[in-house]
Amino acid sequence: MITTKLKLSVTNDYLLRINENRYVLIDTGYKEDWKLFLKRLKENGIKINEISYVILTHHHDDHVGFLNKLVSENKDIRVVMSDKTNELIKVGENDQTHGGGLINKRIEFLIRYKNMYVSKVLGVKKENNLKFPPYESRNNDIIFTGEVTLRELGIDLPGKIIETPGHTIDSISILFEDGDCFVGDAAANMLKLCGTKNCVIFIMDKKQYYESWDKMIKVGVKKVYPAHGGEFSVGRLKKNIWRNL
């Protein structure tokens, strides 16, 4: 399977090729990432109307921020999301009703530095209010419940969607037959010197988060493609599981 990584201000998007000129996009980015997204498409010789589907791993602002813009520019694209994401994305704000917090105290300082880097170096001006333009699903969007194969959803790729909550209640991952797994924020590869140990910086439920790692290990994940940081072997999950409790 041919995969193209699109590195935005803080989030990795991934394009998976279905055939010569049809792609599946995994996640979007902050609303303010739109121009950078178009730049990344152009750099890779991909046209926006060649994206047939966008799969959302969860509802957070750095993953769904420019979804409305994407749909307005490519009206034939089909948004693929869980029933949980479908409800949360209508609100236009990261869900804060289920608790959670930063993985450790060292991260707070780094978040301030990240915001400065995104603004000054990348030129992406972002309000840090955890909000995004609300999205109302359309008739041609695909809303699923539980775990399903991509082919059951009409996407001709040998993969399946598995539930991997913990970061959020609606977090899902996309696992392919070769063991490649696109996990959104169900794992990460960033800020290692701050003791993240492959956790994303915010977690709703640490126990559930690690249970999702255990699930990924048991179902045969070999390579992890996170939304933050570079891809890595599942051996890192095996090494670091439970270490941030």
CSV table of N, CA and C in Angstrom, one decimal, residues 35-131:
chain,number,residue,atom,x,y,z
A,35,LYS,N,-4.0,26.2,4.4
A,35,LYS,CA,-3.1,26.5,3.4
A,35,LYS,C,-1.8,25.6,3.4
A,36,LEU,N,-1.4,25.2,4.5
A,36,LEU,CA,-0.3,24.3,4.6
A,36,LEU,C,-0.6,23.0,4.1
A,37,PHE,N,-1.8,22.5,4.3
A,37,PHE,CA,-2.3,21.3,3.7
A,37,PHE,C,-2.3,21.3,2.2
A,38,LEU,N,-2.8,22.4,1.6
A,38,LEU,CA,-2.8,22.5,0.2
A,38,LEU,C,-1.4,22.5,-0.4
A,39,LYS,N,-0.5,23.2,0.4
A,39,LYS,CA,0.9,23.2,0.0
A,39,LYS,C,1.5,21.7,0.0
A,40,ARG,N,1.2,21.0,1.0
A,40,ARG,CA,1.7,19.6,1.1
A,40,ARG,C,1.1,18.7,-0.1
A,41,LEU,N,-0.2,18.9,-0.4
A,41,LEU,CA,-0.8,18.2,-1.5
A,41,LEU,C,0.0,18.5,-2.8
A,42,LYS,N,0.2,19.8,-3.0
A,42,LYS,CA,0.9,20.2,-4.3
A,42,LYS,C,2.3,19.6,-4.3
A,43,GLU,N,3.0,19.6,-3.2
A,43,GLU,CA,4.4,19.1,-3.1
A,43,GLU,C,4.4,17.6,-3.5
A,44,ASN,N,3.3,16.9,-3.3
A,44,ASN,CA,3.2,15.5,-3.6
A,44,ASN,C,2.5,15.2,-4.9
A,45,GLY,N,2.1,16.2,-5.6
A,45,GLY,CA,1.4,16.1,-6.9
A,45,GLY,C,0.0,15.5,-6.8
A,46,ILE,N,-0.7,15.8,-5.7
A,46,ILE,CA,-2.0,15.2,-5.5
A,46,ILE,C,-3.0,16.3,-5.5
A,47,LYS,N,-4.1,16.1,-6.2
A,47,LYS,CA,-5.2,17.1,-6.3
A,47,LYS,C,-6.2,16.9,-5.3
A,48,ILE,N,-6.8,17.9,-4.8
A,48,ILE,CA,-7.8,17.8,-3.7
A,48,ILE,C,-9.0,16.9,-4.1
A,49,ASN,N,-9.4,17.0,-5.4
A,49,ASN,CA,-10.5,16.2,-5.8
A,49,ASN,C,-10.2,14.7,-6.0
A,50,GLU,N,-8.9,14.3,-5.8
A,50,GLU,CA,-8.5,12.9,-5.9
A,50,GLU,C,-8.7,12.2,-4.5
A,51,ILE,N,-9.1,13.0,-3.5
A,51,ILE,CA,-9.3,12.4,-2.2
A,51,ILE,C,-10.8,12.0,-2.1
A,52,SER,N,-11.0,10.7,-2.0
A,52,SER,CA,-12.4,10.2,-2.1
A,52,SER,C,-13.0,10.1,-0.7
A,53,TYR,N,-12.2,9.8,0.3
A,53,TYR,CA,-12.7,9.7,1.7
A,53,TYR,C,-11.7,10.4,2.7
A,54,VAL,N,-12.3,10.8,3.8
A,54,VAL,CA,-11.4,11.2,4.9
A,54,VAL,C,-12.0,10.5,6.1
A,55,ILE,N,-11.1,9.7,6.8
A,55,ILE,CA,-11.4,9.0,8.0
A,55,ILE,C,-10.9,9.8,9.2
A,56,LEU,N,-11.8,10.0,10.1
A,56,LEU,CA,-11.5,10.8,11.3
A,56,LEU,C,-11.2,9.8,12.5
A,57,THR,N,-10.0,9.9,13.1
A,57,THR,CA,-9.6,9.0,14.2
A,57,THR,C,-10.3,9.5,15.5
A,58,HIS,N,-10.6,10.8,15.6
A,58,HIS,CA,-11.3,11.3,16.8
A,58,HIS,C,-11.7,12.8,16.5
A,59,HIS,N,-12.3,13.4,17.4
A,59,HIS,CA,-13.0,14.7,17.1
A,59,HIS,C,-12.1,15.9,17.5
A,60,HIS,N,-10.9,15.8,18.0
A,60,HIS,CA,-10.2,17.0,18.5
A,60,HIS,C,-9.8,18.0,17.4
A,61,ASP,N,-9.6,19.2,17.9
A,61,ASP,CA,-9.4,20.4,17.0
A,61,ASP,C,-8.3,20.2,16.0
A,62,ASP,N,-7.2,19.5,16.4
A,62,ASP,CA,-6.1,19.4,15.5
A,62,ASP,C,-6.2,18.2,14.5
A,63,HIS,N,-7.4,17.6,14.6
A,63,HIS,CA,-7.7,16.5,13.6
A,63,HIS,C,-8.9,16.7,12.7
A,64,VAL,N,-9.8,17.7,13.1
A,64,VAL,CA,-11.0,18.0,12.3
A,64,VAL,C,-11.1,19.4,12.0
A,65,GLY,N,-10.1,20.2,12.3
A,65,GLY,CA,-10.3,21.7,12.2
A,65,GLY,C,-10.7,22.3,10.9
A,66,PHE,N,-10.1,21.7,9.8
A,66,PHE,CA,-10.4,22.3,8.5
A,66,PHE,C,-11.3,21.3,7.7
A,67,LEU,N,-12.1,20.5,8.4
A,67,LEU,CA,-13.0,19.5,7.7
A,67,LEU,C,-14.0,20.2,6.9
A,68,ASN,N,-14.6,21.2,7.4
A,68,ASN,CA,-15.7,22.0,6.7
A,68,ASN,C,-15.1,22.6,5.4
A,69,LYS,N,-13.9,23.1,5.5
A,69,LYS,CA,-13.2,23.7,4.3
A,69,LYS,C,-12.9,22.6,3.3
A,70,LEU,N,-12.5,21.5,3.7
A,70,LEU,CA,-12.2,20.4,2.8
A,70,LEU,C,-13.4,19.9,2.1
A,71,VAL,N,-14.5,19.8,2.8
A,71,VAL,CA,-15.8,19.4,2.2
A,71,VAL,C,-16.3,20.4,1.2
A,72,SER,N,-16.1,21.7,1.6
A,72,SER,CA,-16.6,22.7,0.7
A,72,SER,C,-15.8,22.8,-0.6
A,73,GLU,N,-14.5,22.4,-0.6
A,73,GLU,CA,-13.7,22.4,-1.8
A,73,GLU,C,-13.7,21.1,-2.5
A,74,ASN,N,-14.2,20.1,-1.9
A,74,ASN,CA,-14.3,18.7,-2.5
A,74,ASN,C,-15.7,18.1,-2.1
A,75,LYS,N,-16.7,18.5,-2.8
A,75,LYS,CA,-18.1,18.1,-2.3
A,75,LYS,C,-18.3,16.6,-2.5
A,76,ASP,N,-17.5,15.9,-3.3
A,76,ASP,CA,-17.7,14.5,-3.4
A,76,ASP,C,-17.1,13.6,-2.4
A,77,ILE,N,-16.2,14.3,-1.6
A,77,ILE,CA,-15.5,13.5,-0.5
A,77,ILE,C,-16.5,13.0,0.5
A,78,ARG,N,-16.3,11.8,1.0
A,78,ARG,CA,-17.1,11.2,2.0
A,78,ARG,C,-16.4,11.1,3.3
A,79,VAL,N,-17.0,11.7,4.3
A,79,VAL,CA,-16.4,11.7,5.7
A,79,VAL,C,-16.8,10.4,6.4
A,80,VAL,N,-15.8,9.7,6.9
A,80,VAL,CA,-16.0,8.4,7.5
A,80,VAL,C,-15.6,8.6,9.0
A,81,MET,N,-16.6,8.3,9.9
A,81,MET,CA,-16.4,8.5,11.3
A,81,MET,C,-17.3,7.7,12.1
A,82,SER,N,-16.9,7.4,13.4
A,82,SER,CA,-17.8,6.6,14.3
A,82,SER,C,-19.0,7.4,14.7
A,83,ASP,N,-20.0,6.7,15.2
A,83,ASP,CA,-21.2,7.4,15.7
A,83,ASP,C,-20.9,8.3,16.8
A,84,LYS,N,-19.8,8.0,17.6
A,84,LYS,CA,-19.4,8.8,18.7
A,84,LYS,C,-18.8,10.1,18.2
A,85,THR,N,-17.9,10.0,17.2
A,85,THR,CA,-17.3,11.2,16.7
A,85,THR,C,-18.4,12.1,16.0
A,86,ASN,N,-19.3,11.5,15.4
A,86,ASN,CA,-20.4,12.2,14.7
A,86,ASN,C,-21.1,13.1,15.7
A,87,GLU,N,-21.4,12.6,16.9
A,87,GLU,CA,-22.0,13.5,17.9
A,87,GLU,C,-21.1,14.5,18.4
A,88,LEU,N,-19.9,14.2,18.7
A,88,LEU,CA,-19.0,15.1,19.3
A,88,LEU,C,-18.6,16.3,18.4
A,89,ILE,N,-18.5,15.9,17.1
A,89,ILE,CA,-18.0,16.9,16.2
A,89,ILE,C,-19.0,18.0,15.9
A,90,LYS,N,-20.3,17.8,16.2
A,90,LYS,CA,-21.3,18.8,16.1
A,90,LYS,C,-21.2,19.9,17.1
A,91,VAL,N,-20.5,19.6,18.2
A,91,VAL,CA,-20.4,20.6,19.3
A,91,VAL,C,-19.4,21.7,19.0
A,92,GLY,N,-18.3,21.3,18.2
A,92,GLY,CA,-17.3,22.3,17.8
A,92,GLY,C,-16.3,22.7,18.9
A,93,GLU,N,-16.1,21.7,19.8
A,93,GLU,CA,-15.2,21.9,20.9
A,93,GLU,C,-14.7,20.6,21.4
A,94,ASN,N,-13.4,20.5,21.8
A,94,ASN,CA,-12.9,19.2,22.3
A,94,ASN,C,-13.7,18.8,23.6
A,95,ASP,N,-14.1,17.6,23.6
A,95,ASP,CA,-14.9,17.1,24.8
A,95,ASP,C,-14.1,17.2,26.1
A,96,GLN,N,-14.7,17.9,27.0
A,96,GLN,CA,-14.0,18.0,28.3
A,96,GLN,C,-14.9,17.5,29.5
A,97,THR,N,-15.9,16.7,29.1
A,97,THR,CA,-16.9,16.2,30.1
A,97,THR,C,-16.4,14.8,30.7
A,98,HIS,N,-15.4,14.2,30.2
A,98,HIS,CA,-15.0,12.9,30.6
A,98,HIS,C,-13.6,12.9,31.4
A,99,GLY,N,-13.2,14.1,31.8
A,99,GLY,CA,-12.0,14.2,32.6
A,99,GLY,C,-10.7,14.1,31.8
A,100,GLY,N,-9.7,13.8,32.5
A,100,GLY,CA,-8.4,13.6,31.8
A,100,GLY,C,-7.4,14.8,32.2
A,101,GLY,N,-6.2,14.7,31.6
A,101,GLY,CA,-5.2,15.7,31.9
A,101,GLY,C,-3.9,15.5,31.1
A,102,LEU,N,-2.9,16.3,31.4
A,102,LEU,CA,-1.6,16.2,30.7
A,102,LEU,C,-0.9,15.0,31.3
A,103,ILE,N,-0.1,14.3,30.4
A,103,ILE,CA,0.6,13.1,30.8
A,103,ILE,C,1.5,13.3,32.0
A,104,ASN,N,2.2,14.5,32.1
A,104,ASN,CA,3.0,14.8,33.2
A,104,ASN,C,3.2,16.3,33.3
A,105,LYS,N,3.8,16.8,34.4
A,105,LYS,CA,3.9,18.3,34.6
A,105,LYS,C,4.9,18.9,33.7
A,106,ARG,N,5.9,18.2,33.2
A,106,ARG,CA,6.9,18.8,32.3
A,106,ARG,C,6.3,19.2,31.0
A,107,ILE,N,5.1,18.7,30.6
A,107,ILE,CA,4.5,19.0,29.3
A,107,ILE,C,4.0,20.4,29.3
A,108,GLU,N,3.6,21.0,30.4
A,108,GLU,CA,2.9,22.3,30.4
A,108,GLU,C,3.9,23.4,29.8
A,109,PHE,N,5.1,23.3,30.2
A,109,PHE,CA,6.1,24.3,29.6
A,109,PHE,C,6.3,24.1,28.1
A,110,LEU,N,6.4,22.8,27.7
A,110,LEU,CA,6.6,22.5,26.3
A,110,LEU,C,5.5,22.9,25.5
A,111,ILE,N,4.2,22.9,26.0
A,111,ILE,CA,3.1,23.3,25.2
A,111,ILE,C,3.2,24.8,24.9
A,112,ARG,N,3.7,25.6,25.8
A,112,ARG,CA,3.9,27.0,25.6
A,112,ARG,C,4.9,27.2,24.5
A,113,TYR,N,6.0,26.4,24.5
A,113,TYR,CA,7.0,26.5,23.5
A,113,TYR,C,6.5,26.1,22.1
A,114,LYS,N,5.7,25.0,22.1
A,114,LYS,CA,5.1,24.5,20.9
A,114,LYS,C,4.2,25.6,20.2
A,115,ASN,N,3.4,26.3,21.0
A,115,ASN,CA,2.6,27.4,20.5
A,115,ASN,C,3.4,28.5,19.9
A,116,MET,N,4.5,28.8,20.5
A,116,MET,CA,5.4,29.8,19.9
A,116,MET,C,6.0,29.4,18.6
A,117,TYR,N,6.4,28.1,18.6
A,117,TYR,CA,7.0,27.5,17.4
A,117,TYR,C,6.0,27.5,16.2
A,118,VAL,N,4.8,27.1,16.5
A,118,VAL,CA,3.8,27.0,15.5
A,118,VAL,C,3.5,28.4,14.9
A,119,SER,N,3.5,29.4,15.8
A,119,SER,CA,3.1,30.8,15.4
A,119,SER,C,4.3,31.4,14.7
A,120,LYS,N,5.5,31.4,15.3
A,120,LYS,CA,6.6,32.1,14.8
A,120,LYS,C,7.3,31.5,13.6
A,121,VAL,N,7.5,30.1,13.7
A,121,VAL,CA,8.3,29.4,12.7
A,121,VAL,C,7.5,29.0,11.5
A,122,LEU,N,6.3,28.4,11.8
A,122,LEU,CA,5.5,27.9,10.7
A,122,LEU,C,4.5,28.9,10.2
A,123,GLY,N,4.3,30.0,11.0
A,123,GLY,CA,3.4,31.0,10.5
A,123,GLY,C,1.9,30.6,10.6
A,124,VAL,N,1.6,29.7,11.5
A,124,VAL,CA,0.2,29.2,11.7
A,124,VAL,C,-0.3,29.9,13.0
A,125,LYS,N,-1.2,30.8,12.8
A,125,LYS,CA,-1.8,31.5,14.0
A,125,LYS,C,-2.9,30.7,14.6
A,126,LYS,N,-2.8,30.2,15.8
A,126,LYS,CA,-3.8,29.3,16.3
A,126,LYS,C,-4.3,29.8,17.7
A,127,GLU,N,-5.6,30.0,17.8
A,127,GLU,CA,-6.2,30.3,19.1
A,127,GLU,C,-6.2,29.0,20.0
A,128,ASN,N,-5.7,29.1,21.2
A,128,ASN,CA,-5.6,27.9,22.0
A,128,ASN,C,-6.9,27.7,22.9
A,129,ASN,N,-8.0,27.6,22.2
A,129,ASN,CA,-9.3,27.5,23.0
A,129,ASN,C,-10.0,26.1,22.8
A,130,LEU,N,-9.3,25.2,22.1
A,130,LEU,CA,-9.8,23.8,21.9
A,130,LEU,C,-11.1,23.8,21.1
A,131,LYS,N,-11.4,24.8,20.3
A,131,LYS,CA,-12.6,24.9,19.5
A,131,LYS,C,-12.3,24.7,18.0
